[in-house]
């Protein structure tokens, strides 16, 4: 590693690497240790083991100090890492959840951001580059691979509204449905939260997609974030 010019980091910082492939997991652990000397790194291979590690860490809350870091793969053997990121963002404020993945597409990217991911790194980075991106966390900057940053900029540039366009109005129920979809809930889960049938919620989703002129969950999540309802 050649990048050693960053400020000192606290030795009691914790990292969590959630990755089922042993070789990749070892590599990510090494990246965290190189980026943050003295960090204690826990490992998890699944959603279940990650939750257990997070429960262990919950009793070690600190009032001050740098954020702990969770590097989370999306494709885990017992579920989606995006669901885990949502849990970390909601229940473990000490941790900054960062996606580490091979998926370089809009759907995974924007669903992860809507779920609370504070960075999105592709696993094909050179070691020194990965360390440099991780350093951005302490500078208050989201660690983003270059292609991911370009994808975000391109997406929002494409979606610039027409100057004279009237804002699309949603009913209160449609806004509730959009908020839940934006948080990553599936239709049956949203139906349970709202106390409605899946068929009824599916109808609201169809209406929301039509009004907003979107065709995917990722686009709906972006719109929910733009409207400030997630």
Short mmCIF file of N, CA and C in Angstrom, two decimals, residues 112-174:
data_model
loop_
_atom_site.label_atom_id
_atom_site.label_comp_id
_atom_site.label_asym_id
_atom_site.label_seq_id
_atom_site.Cartn_x
_atom_site.Cartn_y
_atom_site.Cartn_z
N UNK A 112 -29.98 0.47 -2.97
CA UNK A 112 -29.05 0.51 -1.83
C UNK A 112 -29.00 1.90 -1.22
N UNK A 113 -28.95 2.93 -2.06
CA UNK A 113 -28.93 4.30 -1.55
C UNK A 113 -30.21 4.60 -0.77
N UNK A 114 -31.36 4.20 -1.33
CA UNK A 114 -32.63 4.43 -0.66
C UNK A 114 -32.69 3.68 0.67
N UNK A 115 -32.02 2.54 0.75
CA UNK A 115 -32.03 1.75 1.98
C UNK A 115 -31.15 2.36 3.07
N UNK A 116 -30.24 3.27 2.68
CA UNK A 116 -29.38 3.91 3.68
C UNK A 116 -27.90 3.70 3.47
N UNK A 117 -27.50 3.11 2.34
CA UNK A 117 -26.07 2.93 2.07
C UNK A 117 -25.38 4.28 1.99
N UNK A 118 -24.22 4.40 2.60
CA UNK A 118 -23.47 5.65 2.60
C UNK A 118 -22.26 5.59 1.68
N UNK A 119 -22.22 4.57 0.86
CA UNK A 119 -21.17 4.43 -0.13
C UNK A 119 -21.43 3.20 -0.97
N UNK A 120 -20.78 3.13 -2.14
CA UNK A 120 -21.02 2.01 -3.05
C UNK A 120 -19.72 1.76 -3.81
N UNK A 121 -19.03 0.68 -3.44
CA UNK A 121 -17.73 0.38 -4.01
C UNK A 121 -17.76 -0.94 -4.77
N UNK A 122 -17.18 -0.93 -5.96
CA UNK A 122 -17.07 -2.15 -6.75
C UNK A 122 -15.80 -2.89 -6.34
N UNK A 123 -15.89 -4.21 -6.38
CA UNK A 123 -14.79 -5.02 -5.88
C UNK A 123 -13.61 -5.13 -6.85
N UNK A 124 -13.73 -4.52 -8.03
CA UNK A 124 -12.64 -4.63 -9.00
C UNK A 124 -11.60 -3.52 -8.85
N UNK A 125 -11.65 -2.78 -7.72
CA UNK A 125 -10.70 -1.68 -7.52
C UNK A 125 -9.31 -2.23 -7.17
N UNK A 126 -8.27 -1.46 -7.55
CA UNK A 126 -6.92 -1.76 -7.08
C UNK A 126 -6.87 -1.51 -5.57
N UNK A 127 -5.97 -2.20 -4.89
CA UNK A 127 -5.90 -2.09 -3.43
C UNK A 127 -5.70 -0.65 -2.97
N UNK A 128 -4.74 0.06 -3.55
CA UNK A 128 -4.49 1.44 -3.13
C UNK A 128 -5.70 2.32 -3.39
N UNK A 129 -6.41 2.05 -4.47
CA UNK A 129 -7.61 2.83 -4.80
C UNK A 129 -8.71 2.57 -3.78
N UNK A 130 -8.89 1.32 -3.41
CA UNK A 130 -9.91 0.98 -2.42
C UNK A 130 -9.62 1.66 -1.08
N UNK A 131 -8.36 1.65 -0.67
CA UNK A 131 -7.98 2.30 0.59
C UNK A 131 -8.26 3.79 0.51
N UNK A 132 -7.93 4.40 -0.62
CA UNK A 132 -8.16 5.83 -0.78
C UNK A 132 -9.66 6.17 -0.68
N UNK A 133 -10.49 5.34 -1.29
CA UNK A 133 -11.93 5.58 -1.22
C UNK A 133 -12.45 5.41 0.20
N UNK A 134 -11.96 4.42 0.91
CA UNK A 134 -12.39 4.22 2.29
C UNK A 134 -12.00 5.40 3.18
N UNK A 135 -10.86 6.01 2.89
CA UNK A 135 -10.43 7.18 3.67
C UNK A 135 -11.45 8.31 3.60
N UNK A 136 -12.24 8.35 2.54
CA UNK A 136 -13.19 9.45 2.36
C UNK A 136 -14.25 9.47 3.46
N UNK A 137 -14.46 8.33 4.11
CA UNK A 137 -15.48 8.25 5.15
C UNK A 137 -15.20 9.28 6.24
N UNK A 138 -13.94 9.38 6.67
CA UNK A 138 -13.60 10.31 7.74
C UNK A 138 -13.59 11.76 7.27
N UNK A 139 -13.59 11.98 5.97
CA UNK A 139 -13.69 13.34 5.44
C UNK A 139 -15.14 13.74 5.21
N UNK A 140 -16.08 12.84 5.57
CA UNK A 140 -17.49 13.12 5.38
C UNK A 140 -17.94 12.98 3.94
N UNK A 141 -17.16 12.28 3.12
CA UNK A 141 -17.50 12.10 1.72
C UNK A 141 -17.93 10.65 1.47
N UNK A 142 -18.96 10.43 0.67
CA UNK A 142 -19.38 9.05 0.39
C UNK A 142 -18.35 8.35 -0.50
N UNK A 143 -17.88 7.18 -0.10
CA UNK A 143 -16.96 6.44 -0.96
C UNK A 143 -17.70 5.80 -2.13
N UNK A 144 -17.41 6.29 -3.34
CA UNK A 144 -18.08 5.82 -4.55
C UNK A 144 -17.04 5.47 -5.60
N UNK A 145 -17.17 4.30 -6.19
CA UNK A 145 -16.33 3.97 -7.34
C UNK A 145 -16.64 4.95 -8.47
N UNK A 146 -15.66 5.31 -9.30
CA UNK A 146 -15.88 6.31 -10.35
C UNK A 146 -17.05 6.00 -11.27
N UNK A 147 -17.18 4.74 -11.69
CA UNK A 147 -18.28 4.40 -12.59
C UNK A 147 -19.62 4.57 -11.90
N UNK A 148 -19.66 4.35 -10.59
CA UNK A 148 -20.89 4.53 -9.83
C UNK A 148 -21.25 6.01 -9.74
N UNK A 149 -20.26 6.85 -9.46
CA UNK A 149 -20.51 8.29 -9.39
C UNK A 149 -21.01 8.81 -10.73
N UNK A 150 -20.41 8.33 -11.82
CA UNK A 150 -20.86 8.76 -13.15
C UNK A 150 -22.29 8.30 -13.41
N UNK A 151 -22.62 7.10 -12.96
CA UNK A 151 -23.97 6.59 -13.17
C UNK A 151 -25.00 7.44 -12.43
N UNK A 152 -24.68 7.86 -11.23
CA UNK A 152 -25.58 8.72 -10.47
C UNK A 152 -25.77 10.06 -11.18
N UNK A 153 -24.67 10.67 -11.61
CA UNK A 153 -24.75 11.96 -12.28
C UNK A 153 -25.55 11.84 -13.58
N UNK A 154 -25.29 10.79 -14.34
CA UNK A 154 -25.99 10.61 -15.61
C UNK A 154 -27.48 10.39 -15.39
N UNK A 155 -27.80 9.60 -14.38
CA UNK A 155 -29.21 9.31 -14.12
C UNK A 155 -29.98 10.57 -13.79
N UNK A 156 -29.45 11.38 -12.89
CA UNK A 156 -30.17 12.58 -12.50
C UNK A 156 -30.16 13.63 -13.60
N UNK A 157 -29.13 13.64 -14.43
CA UNK A 157 -29.13 14.55 -15.58
C UNK A 157 -30.24 14.19 -16.55
N UNK A 158 -30.46 12.90 -16.75
CA UNK A 158 -31.52 12.45 -17.65
C UNK A 158 -32.90 12.80 -17.10
N UNK A 159 -33.02 12.86 -15.76
CA UNK A 159 -34.33 13.06 -15.15
C UNK A 159 -34.60 14.51 -14.78
N UNK A 160 -33.83 15.46 -15.33
CA UNK A 160 -34.13 16.86 -15.06
C UNK A 160 -35.54 17.20 -15.54
N UNK A 161 -36.38 17.78 -14.69
CA UNK A 161 -37.74 18.09 -15.11
C UNK A 161 -37.78 19.24 -16.10
N UNK A 162 -38.82 19.26 -16.91
CA UNK A 162 -39.05 20.40 -17.79
C UNK A 162 -39.36 21.63 -16.94
N UNK A 163 -38.82 22.81 -17.32
CA UNK A 163 -39.01 24.01 -16.48
C UNK A 163 -40.46 24.33 -16.18
N UNK A 164 -41.35 24.11 -17.15
CA UNK A 164 -42.75 24.50 -16.96
C UNK A 164 -43.62 23.34 -16.45
N UNK A 165 -43.00 22.21 -16.17
CA UNK A 165 -43.79 21.04 -15.78
C UNK A 165 -44.44 21.25 -14.41
N UNK A 166 -45.69 20.87 -14.31
CA UNK A 166 -46.38 20.94 -13.03
C UNK A 166 -45.96 19.74 -12.17
N UNK A 167 -45.79 19.93 -10.86
CA UNK A 167 -45.43 18.80 -10.01
C UNK A 167 -46.53 17.74 -10.00
N UNK A 168 -46.12 16.50 -10.04
CA UNK A 168 -47.08 15.40 -10.04
C UNK A 168 -47.60 15.21 -8.62
N UNK A 169 -48.91 15.26 -8.48
CA UNK A 169 -49.52 15.15 -7.15
C UNK A 169 -49.95 13.70 -6.90
N UNK A 170 -49.61 13.21 -5.73
CA UNK A 170 -50.04 11.89 -5.30
C UNK A 170 -51.03 12.03 -4.15
N UNK A 171 -51.94 11.08 -4.06
CA UNK A 171 -52.86 11.07 -2.92
C UNK A 171 -52.07 10.68 -1.67
N UNK A 172 -52.59 10.97 -0.49
CA UNK A 172 -51.90 10.57 0.74
C UNK A 172 -51.58 9.08 0.78
N UNK A 173 -52.52 8.24 0.34
CA UNK A 173 -52.26 6.80 0.34
C UNK A 173 -51.17 6.43 -0.65
N UNK A 174 -51.18 7.07 -1.82
CA UNK A 174 -50.13 6.80 -2.81
C UNK A 174 -48.77 7.22 -2.27
#
